């Protein structure tokens, strides 16, 4: 299924492991500097500056450090990591090795979602090849004292484990319940040791940054959002799939690229994202505008957006870990209110309740799941007032 | 088996012996996965045995088993068909695909055939939205499902 993909960074041509070779040539502190100067931010959706994360881990005083690749891609509508793991695994592993070199880690873990188990044999094969070629193991590429290896751990079906502290809990053999932060994994991560956790796509971009430099990387994208983003486009369009776009690309452009017609709404960021109306299709994919892990779902005029909201809420009800109250108790109430809306029995008071509850969940939930569970629902109610009616109380 | 593991240990599961990595708590989920894969579920007795081999309380094991959707305390079919219920799959007709599976298998979604050969389930997004409607069948991602494809899949799995 491999096809030639084209894009400004990740899908651009590069010789495998030339980024790693360059990393070893320029040295640890220069690598950290490149990453910081490139201004790359986490590609999983949260957008935390990668350079800051790496620096914190690099400067943490502990002999044991870990590098974890978060391949627990579970946001509805996202499948870019599937493509990267399938077609660009070397690039992802290369990013991990560069990270280990920069922060001084000797163990790496790829946390692969259980749904992607079919990629496991090929990924193991790639790791074995890397071991043979001294790209993993002891004294990597002749660099004395640079020891690092990667193992793969499989998830067992839990969306919340994409949250980094919950992923660590899962690796340690516990229920995937998010931890309180701080402490952050950069200091207290897997097994209590400093840990870098990055998204698959972040690691894939790193090798290019180290090879071609931070200035080159910053020349792509917008001032605040450097580089490119992989987007996973699905729904009502002719050409669904994974595209690499520079940050700053508008929704309009994406719709044109994927040959979507009669579009009524675009969900940006999956179930935890926002539903954008036609009047706002000029908005951009960027951390400062529409920030996303890459899920783009297109809805044509024939779609009932309350049904979409229902699908998302049902998803969160299933995936909430149940640990904290606003999320666990909030979602069922939202489901009830939505049911009332669908039966055309909801009042203005119900609507106000929804908005107020959504705010409470946003402010009081422990992790991103609870904080954003009401996000799509609220944006549908705000942006698509014609899609529902209220009765007088 | 875990390649970076230095200590390997054998634990007994009924009559079977399973090789596990150094028995620390962080190996709990890999051990449970192995049992689930071999037996189709994790029994009370399994949980007791795993707990004692790791030196933790059986309730701890139970709490983990019941948290994750791919670990179960009830026996599942030899083959598990999981249909993605994410919005992209629904828009592409996953509900109709489920109905066809139900008809072909003679069970409802969420059930297992009497001969314990096949289970039919719904699951959260499996990352195949570009090829919706899609399903995860015994670990294989299968997209662009049609009535014809479903019939062929069931025929193959029933063999």
CSV table of N, CA, C and O in Angstrom, one decimal, chain B residues 38-133:
chain,number,residue,atom,x,y,z
B,38,UNK,N,-4.2,-16.6,24.4
B,38,UNK,CA,-4.2,-18.0,24.4
B,38,UNK,C,-5.6,-18.6,24.8
B,38,UNK,O,-6.0,-19.6,24.2
B,39,UNK,N,-6.3,-18.0,25.8
B,39,UNK,CA,-7.5,-18.7,26.3
B,39,UNK,C,-8.8,-18.0,25.9
B,39,UNK,O,-9.9,-18.5,26.1
B,40,UNK,N,-8.6,-16.7,25.4
B,40,UNK,CA,-9.8,-16.0,25.0
B,40,UNK,C,-10.5,-15.3,26.1
B,40,UNK,O,-11.5,-14.6,26.0
B,41,UNK,N,-10.0,-15.4,27.4
B,41,UNK,CA,-10.4,-14.6,28.5
B,41,UNK,C,-9.5,-14.9,29.7
B,41,UNK,O,-8.6,-15.7,29.6
B,42,UNK,N,-9.7,-14.1,30.7
B,42,UNK,CA,-8.9,-14.3,31.9
B,42,UNK,C,-9.7,-14.7,33.1
B,42,UNK,O,-10.6,-14.0,33.5
B,43,UNK,N,-9.5,-15.9,33.6
B,43,UNK,CA,-10.4,-16.5,34.6
B,43,UNK,C,-10.0,-16.0,36.0
B,43,UNK,O,-8.9,-15.4,36.2
B,44,UNK,N,-10.9,-16.2,37.0
B,44,UNK,CA,-10.6,-15.8,38.4
B,44,UNK,C,-9.3,-16.5,38.8
B,44,UNK,O,-8.4,-15.9,39.4
B,45,UNK,N,-9.2,-17.8,38.4
B,45,UNK,CA,-8.0,-18.5,38.8
B,45,UNK,C,-6.7,-17.9,38.2
B,45,UNK,O,-5.7,-17.8,38.9
B,46,UNK,N,-6.8,-17.6,36.9
B,46,UNK,CA,-5.7,-16.9,36.3
B,46,UNK,C,-5.2,-15.7,37.0
B,46,UNK,O,-4.1,-15.4,37.3
B,47,UNK,N,-6.3,-14.9,37.4
B,47,UNK,CA,-6.0,-13.6,38.1
B,47,UNK,C,-5.3,-13.9,39.5
B,47,UNK,O,-4.3,-13.2,39.8
B,48,UNK,N,-5.7,-15.0,40.2
B,48,UNK,CA,-5.1,-15.3,41.4
B,48,UNK,C,-3.6,-15.7,41.2
B,48,UNK,O,-2.8,-15.3,41.9
B,49,UNK,N,-3.4,-16.5,40.2
B,49,UNK,CA,-2.1,-17.0,39.9
B,49,UNK,C,-1.1,-15.9,39.5
B,49,UNK,O,0.0,-15.8,40.0
B,50,UNK,N,-1.6,-15.0,38.6
B,50,UNK,CA,-0.8,-13.9,38.2
B,50,UNK,C,-0.5,-13.0,39.4
B,50,UNK,O,0.7,-12.6,39.5
B,51,UNK,N,-1.5,-12.8,40.2
B,51,UNK,CA,-1.3,-11.9,41.4
B,51,UNK,C,-0.2,-12.5,42.3
B,51,UNK,O,0.7,-11.8,42.7
B,52,UNK,N,-0.3,-13.8,42.5
B,52,UNK,CA,0.7,-14.4,43.5
B,52,UNK,C,2.1,-14.4,42.8
B,52,UNK,O,3.1,-14.2,43.5
B,53,UNK,N,2.2,-14.6,41.5
B,53,UNK,CA,3.5,-14.6,40.9
B,53,UNK,C,4.1,-13.2,40.9
B,53,UNK,O,5.4,-13.1,40.8
B,54,UNK,N,3.3,-12.2,40.9
B,54,UNK,CA,3.9,-10.8,40.9
B,54,UNK,C,3.9,-10.2,42.3
B,54,UNK,O,4.4,-9.1,42.5
B,55,UNK,N,3.3,-11.0,43.3
B,55,UNK,CA,3.3,-10.5,44.7
B,55,UNK,C,2.4,-9.3,44.9
B,55,UNK,O,2.7,-8.4,45.7
B,56,UNK,N,1.3,-9.3,44.1
B,56,UNK,CA,0.3,-8.3,44.4
B,56,UNK,C,-1.1,-8.9,44.7
B,56,UNK,O,-1.3,-10.1,44.5
B,57,UNK,N,-2.0,-8.1,45.2
B,57,UNK,CA,-3.3,-8.6,45.5
B,57,UNK,C,-4.2,-8.9,44.2
B,57,UNK,O,-4.1,-8.2,43.3
B,58,UNK,N,-4.9,-10.1,44.2
B,58,UNK,CA,-5.7,-10.4,43.1
B,58,UNK,C,-6.7,-9.3,42.6
B,58,UNK,O,-7.0,-9.1,41.4
B,59,UNK,N,-7.2,-8.5,43.6
B,59,UNK,CA,-8.1,-7.4,43.3
B,59,UNK,C,-7.4,-6.4,42.4
B,59,UNK,O,-8.0,-5.8,41.5
B,60,UNK,N,-6.1,-6.2,42.6
B,60,UNK,CA,-5.3,-5.3,41.7
B,60,UNK,C,-5.3,-5.8,40.3
B,60,UNK,O,-5.5,-5.0,39.3
B,61,UNK,N,-5.2,-7.1,40.1
B,61,UNK,CA,-5.2,-7.7,38.8
B,61,UNK,C,-6.6,-7.5,38.2
B,61,UNK,O,-6.8,-7.1,37.0
B,62,UNK,N,-7.6,-7.8,39.0
B,62,UNK,CA,-9.0,-7.6,38.5
B,62,UNK,C,-9.3,-6.2,38.1
B,62,UNK,O,-9.9,-6.0,37.0
B,63,UNK,N,-8.8,-5.2,38.8
B,63,UNK,CA,-9.0,-3.8,38.5
B,63,UNK,C,-8.4,-3.5,37.2
B,63,UNK,O,-8.9,-2.7,36.4
B,64,UNK,N,-7.3,-4.1,36.8
B,64,UNK,CA,-6.6,-3.8,35.6
B,64,UNK,C,-7.4,-4.5,34.4
B,64,UNK,O,-7.6,-3.9,33.4
B,65,UNK,N,-7.7,-5.8,34.6
B,65,UNK,CA,-8.4,-6.5,33.6
B,65,UNK,C,-9.7,-5.8,33.2
B,65,UNK,O,-10.0,-5.7,32.0
B,66,UNK,N,-10.4,-5.3,34.2
B,66,UNK,CA,-11.7,-4.7,33.9
B,66,UNK,C,-11.6,-3.3,33.3
B,66,UNK,O,-12.6,-2.8,32.8
B,67,UNK,N,-10.4,-2.7,33.4
B,67,UNK,CA,-10.3,-1.4,32.9
B,67,UNK,C,-10.1,-1.4,31.4
B,67,UNK,O,-10.6,-0.5,30.7
B,68,UNK,N,-9.4,-2.3,30.8
B,68,UNK,CA,-9.0,-2.3,29.4
B,68,UNK,C,-10.0,-3.1,28.6
B,68,UNK,O,-10.3,-4.3,28.9
B,69,UNK,N,-10.4,-2.6,27.4
B,69,UNK,CA,-11.4,-3.2,26.6
B,69,UNK,C,-10.9,-4.5,25.9
B,69,UNK,O,-11.8,-5.3,25.6
B,70,UNK,N,-9.6,-4.7,25.8
B,70,UNK,CA,-9.2,-5.9,25.1
B,70,UNK,C,-8.9,-7.0,26.1
B,70,UNK,O,-8.4,-8.1,25.7
B,71,UNK,N,-9.1,-6.8,27.4
B,71,UNK,CA,-8.9,-7.9,28.4
B,71,UNK,C,-10.3,-8.2,28.9
B,71,UNK,O,-11.1,-7.2,29.2
B,72,UNK,N,-10.7,-9.4,29.0
B,72,UNK,CA,-12.1,-9.8,29.4
B,72,UNK,C,-12.1,-10.9,30.4
B,72,UNK,O,-11.2,-11.8,30.4
B,73,UNK,N,-13.1,-10.9,31.2
B,73,UNK,CA,-13.3,-11.9,32.2
B,73,UNK,C,-14.3,-13.0,31.7
B,73,UNK,O,-14.5,-14.0,32.3
B,74,UNK,N,-14.9,-12.7,30.5
B,74,UNK,CA,-15.8,-13.7,29.9
B,74,UNK,C,-15.2,-14.2,28.7
B,74,UNK,O,-14.5,-13.5,28.0
B,75,UNK,N,-15.4,-15.5,28.4
B,75,UNK,CA,-14.8,-16.1,27.3
B,75,UNK,C,-15.4,-15.5,26.0
B,75,UNK,O,-16.6,-15.5,25.7
B,76,UNK,N,-14.4,-15.1,25.2
B,76,UNK,CA,-14.8,-14.5,23.9
B,76,UNK,C,-14.6,-15.6,22.8
B,76,UNK,O,-13.9,-16.6,23.0
B,77,UNK,N,-15.1,-15.3,21.6
B,77,UNK,CA,-14.9,-16.3,20.5
B,77,UNK,C,-13.5,-16.4,20.1
B,77,UNK,O,-12.6,-15.5,20.4
B,78,UNK,N,-13.2,-17.5,19.4
B,78,UNK,CA,-11.8,-17.6,18.9
B,78,UNK,C,-11.4,-16.5,17.9
B,78,UNK,O,-10.3,-16.0,17.9
B,79,UNK,N,-12.4,-16.1,17.2
B,79,UNK,CA,-12.2,-14.9,16.3
B,79,UNK,C,-13.1,-13.7,16.8
B,79,UNK,O,-14.2,-14.0,17.2
B,80,UNK,N,-12.5,-12.5,16.9
B,80,UNK,CA,-13.2,-11.4,17.3
B,80,UNK,C,-13.3,-10.3,16.2
B,80,UNK,O,-12.3,-9.9,15.7
B,81,UNK,N,-14.6,-10.0,15.9
B,81,UNK,CA,-14.8,-9.0,14.8
B,81,UNK,C,-15.2,-7.7,15.6
B,81,UNK,O,-16.2,-7.7,16.3
B,82,UNK,N,-14.4,-6.7,15.4
B,82,UNK,CA,-14.7,-5.4,16.1
B,82,UNK,C,-14.9,-4.3,15.0
B,82,UNK,O,-14.0,-3.9,14.3
B,83,UNK,N,-16.2,-3.8,15.0
B,83,UNK,CA,-16.5,-2.8,14.0
B,83,UNK,C,-16.3,-1.4,14.6
B,83,UNK,O,-16.8,-1.2,15.7
B,84,UNK,N,-15.6,-0.6,13.9
B,84,UNK,CA,-15.4,0.8,14.3
B,84,UNK,C,-16.7,1.5,14.4
B,84,UNK,O,-17.5,1.5,13.4
B,85,UNK,N,-17.0,2.2,15.5
B,85,UNK,CA,-18.2,3.0,15.6
B,85,UNK,C,-17.9,4.5,15.5
B,85,UNK,O,-18.7,5.3,16.0
B,86,UNK,N,-16.8,4.8,15.0
B,86,UNK,CA,-16.5,6.3,15.0
B,86,UNK,C,-17.3,6.9,13.9
B,86,UNK,O,-17.8,6.2,13.0
B,87,UNK,N,-17.5,8.2,14.0
B,87,UNK,CA,-18.4,8.9,13.1
B,87,UNK,C,-18.1,8.7,11.6
B,87,UNK,O,-19.1,8.6,10.8
B,88,UNK,N,-16.9,8.6,11.3
B,88,UNK,CA,-16.5,8.4,9.9
B,88,UNK,C,-17.0,7.1,9.4
B,88,UNK,O,-17.5,6.9,8.2
B,89,UNK,N,-16.9,6.1,10.2
B,89,UNK,CA,-17.4,4.7,9.9
B,89,UNK,C,-19.0,4.7,9.8
B,89,UNK,O,-19.6,4.2,8.9
B,90,UNK,N,-19.6,5.4,10.8
B,90,UNK,CA,-21.1,5.5,10.8
B,90,UNK,C,-21.6,6.2,9.5
B,90,UNK,O,-22.5,5.7,8.9
B,91,UNK,N,-20.9,7.3,9.1
B,91,UNK,CA,-21.3,8.0,7.9
B,91,UNK,C,-21.1,7.1,6.7
B,91,UNK,O,-21.8,7.3,5.7
B,92,UNK,N,-20.2,6.3,6.7
B,92,UNK,CA,-19.9,5.4,5.6
B,92,UNK,C,-20.8,4.1,5.6
B,92,UNK,O,-20.6,3.2,4.7
B,93,UNK,N,-21.6,4.0,6.6
B,93,UNK,CA,-22.6,2.9,6.6
B,93,UNK,C,-22.2,1.7,7.5
B,93,UNK,O,-22.6,0.6,7.3
B,94,UNK,N,-21.5,2.0,8.6
B,94,UNK,CA,-21.1,0.9,9.5
B,94,UNK,C,-22.3,0.2,10.1
B,94,UNK,O,-22.3,-1.0,10.5
B,95,UNK,N,-23.4,0.9,10.3
B,95,UNK,CA,-24.6,0.3,11.0
B,95,UNK,C,-25.2,-0.8,10.1
B,95,UNK,O,-25.6,-1.8,10.5
B,96,UNK,N,-25.1,-0.5,8.8
B,96,UNK,CA,-25.6,-1.5,7.8
B,96,UNK,C,-24.7,-2.7,7.8
B,96,UNK,O,-25.1,-3.9,7.8
B,97,UNK,N,-23.4,-2.4,7.9
B,97,UNK,CA,-22.4,-3.5,7.9
B,97,UNK,C,-22.6,-4.4,9.2
B,97,UNK,O,-22.5,-5.6,9.1
B,98,UNK,N,-22.9,-3.8,10.3
B,98,UNK,CA,-23.2,-4.6,11.5
B,98,UNK,C,-24.4,-5.5,11.3
B,98,UNK,O,-24.3,-6.7,11.7
B,99,UNK,N,-25.4,-4.9,10.7
B,99,UNK,CA,-26.6,-5.7,10.4
B,99,UNK,C,-26.3,-7.0,9.6
B,99,UNK,O,-26.8,-8.1,9.8
B,100,UNK,N,-25.4,-6.7,8.6
B,100,UNK,CA,-25.1,-7.9,7.7
B,100,UNK,C,-24.3,-8.9,8.5
B,100,UNK,O,-24.5,-10.1,8.4
B,101,UNK,N,-23.3,-8.5,9.3
B,101,UNK,CA,-22.6,-9.4,10.2
B,101,UNK,C,-23.6,-10.2,11.1
B,101,UNK,O,-23.4,-11.4,11.2
B,102,UNK,N,-24.5,-9.4,11.7
B,102,UNK,CA,-25.5,-10.1,12.6
B,102,UNK,C,-26.2,-11.2,11.9
B,102,UNK,O,-26.4,-12.3,12.4
B,103,UNK,N,-26.7,-10.9,10.7
B,103,UNK,CA,-27.4,-11.8,9.9
B,103,UNK,C,-26.6,-13.0,9.5
B,103,UNK,O,-27.0,-14.2,9.7
B,104,UNK,N,-25.4,-12.8,9.1
B,104,UNK,CA,-24.5,-13.9,8.7
B,104,UNK,C,-24.1,-14.8,9.8
B,104,UNK,O,-23.9,-16.0,9.7
B,105,UNK,N,-23.9,-14.2,11.0
B,105,UNK,CA,-23.5,-14.9,12.2
B,105,UNK,C,-24.6,-15.5,13.0
B,105,UNK,O,-24.4,-16.4,13.9
B,106,UNK,N,-25.8,-14.9,12.9
B,106,UNK,CA,-26.9,-15.3,13.7
B,106,UNK,C,-26.8,-14.9,15.1
B,106,UNK,O,-27.4,-15.4,16.0
B,107,UNK,N,-26.0,-13.8,15.4
B,107,UNK,CA,-25.9,-13.2,16.7
B,107,UNK,C,-26.1,-11.7,16.7
B,107,UNK,O,-25.9,-11.1,15.6
B,108,UNK,N,-26.3,-11.1,17.8
B,108,UNK,CA,-26.4,-9.6,17.9
B,108,UNK,C,-25.0,-9.1,18.2
B,108,UNK,O,-24.2,-9.8,18.8
B,109,UNK,N,-24.8,-7.8,17.9
B,109,UNK,CA,-23.5,-7.2,18.3
B,109,UNK,C,-23.4,-7.3,19.8
B,109,UNK,O,-24.3,-7.1,20.5
B,110,UNK,N,-22.2,-7.6,20.2
B,110,UNK,CA,-22.0,-7.8,21.7
B,110,UNK,C,-22.0,-9.2,22.1
B,110,UNK,O,-21.8,-9.6,23.3
B,111,UNK,N,-22.4,-10.1,21.2
B,111,UNK,CA,-22.6,-11.5,21.5
B,111,UNK,C,-21.5,-12.4,20.9
B,111,UNK,O,-20.8,-12.0,20.0
B,112,UNK,N,-21.5,-13.6,21.4
B,112,UNK,CA,-20.5,-14.6,20.9
B,112,UNK,C,-21.3,-15.8,20.4
B,112,UNK,O,-22.3,-16.2,21.1
B,113,UNK,N,-20.9,-16.5,19.3
B,113,UNK,CA,-21.7,-17.6,18.8
B,113,UNK,C,-21.6,-18.8,19.8
B,113,UNK,O,-20.7,-18.8,20.6
B,114,UNK,N,-22.6,-19.6,19.8
B,114,UNK,CA,-22.7,-20.7,20.8
B,114,UNK,C,-21.5,-21.6,20.8
B,114,UNK,O,-21.0,-22.0,21.8
B,115,UNK,N,-20.9,-21.8,19.6
B,115,UNK,CA,-19.7,-22.7,19.5
B,115,UNK,C,-18.4,-22.0,19.9
B,115,UNK,O,-17.3,-22.5,19.8
B,116,UNK,N,-18.6,-20.7,20.4
B,116,UNK,CA,-17.4,-19.9,20.9
B,116,UNK,C,-16.4,-19.7,19.8
B,116,UNK,O,-15.2,-19.5,20.0
B,117,UNK,N,-16.9,-19.6,18.6
B,117,UNK,CA,-16.0,-19.4,17.5
B,117,UNK,C,-15.8,-18.0,17.1
B,117,UNK,O,-14.8,-17.5,16.8
B,118,UNK,N,-17.0,-17.2,17.2
B,118,UNK,CA,-16.9,-15.8,16.7
B,118,UNK,C,-17.6,-14.9,17.7
B,118,UNK,O,-18.7,-15.2,18.2
B,119,UNK,N,-17.0,-13.7,17.9
B,119,UNK,CA,-17.6,-12.7,18.7
B,119,UNK,C,-17.8,-11.5,17.8
B,119,UNK,O,-16.9,-11.2,17.0
B,120,UNK,N,-18.9,-10.7,18.0
B,120,UNK,CA,-19.1,-9.5,17.2
B,120,UNK,C,-19.2,-8.4,18.2
B,120,UNK,O,-20.0,-8.4,19.1
B,121,UNK,N,-18.4,-7.3,17.9
B,121,UNK,CA,-18.4,-6.2,18.9
B,121,UNK,C,-18.3,-4.9,18.1
B,121,UNK,O,-17.9,-4.8,17.0
B,122,UNK,N,-18.6,-3.8,18.9
B,122,UNK,CA,-18.3,-2.5,18.3
B,122,UNK,C,-17.1,-2.0,19.1
B,122,UNK,O,-16.9,-2.3,20.2
B,123,UNK,N,-16.4,-1.1,18.5
B,123,UNK,CA,-15.2,-0.6,19.1
B,123,UNK,C,-15.0,0.9,18.8
B,123,UNK,O,-15.5,1.4,17.8
B,124,UNK,N,-14.3,1.6,19.6
B,124,UNK,CA,-14.0,3.0,19.3
B,124,UNK,C,-13.1,3.1,18.1
B,124,UNK,O,-12.5,2.1,17.7
B,125,UNK,N,-12.9,4.3,17.5
B,125,UNK,CA,-12.1,4.5,16.3
B,125,UNK,C,-10.8,3.7,16.2
B,125,UNK,O,-10.1,3.6,17.2
B,126,UNK,N,-10.7,3.0,15.1
B,126,UNK,CA,-9.5,2.1,15.0
B,126,UNK,C,-8.4,2.7,14.0
B,126,UNK,O,-7.5,2.0,13.7
B,127,UNK,N,-8.6,4.0,13.7
B,127,UNK,CA,-7.6,4.6,12.8
B,127,UNK,C,-7.7,4.2,11.4
B,127,UNK,O,-6.7,4.1,10.7
B,128,UNK,N,-8.9,3.9,10.9
B,128,UNK,CA,-9.1,3.5,9.5
B,128,UNK,C,-10.2,4.4,8.8
B,128,UNK,O,-10.8,3.9,7.9
B,129,UNK,N,-10.3,5.6,9.3
B,129,UNK,CA,-11.4,6.4,8.9
B,129,UNK,C,-11.4,6.7,7.4
B,129,UNK,O,-12.4,7.0,6.7
B,130,UNK,N,-10.1,6.7,6.8
B,130,UNK,CA,-10.0,7.0,5.4
B,130,UNK,C,-10.5,5.8,4.6
B,130,UNK,O,-10.7,5.9,3.4
B,131,UNK,N,-10.7,4.6,5.2
B,131,UNK,CA,-11.2,3.5,4.5
B,131,UNK,C,-12.5,2.9,5.1
B,131,UNK,O,-12.7,1.7,5.2
B,132,UNK,N,-13.2,3.9,5.7
B,132,UNK,CA,-14.5,3.5,6.4
B,132,UNK,C,-15.5,3.0,5.4
B,132,UNK,O,-15.5,3.4,4.3
B,133,UNK,N,-16.4,2.1,5.9
B,133,UNK,CA,-16.5,1.4,7.2
B,133,UNK,C,-15.4,0.4,7.4
B,133,UNK,O,-15.1,-0.3,6.4
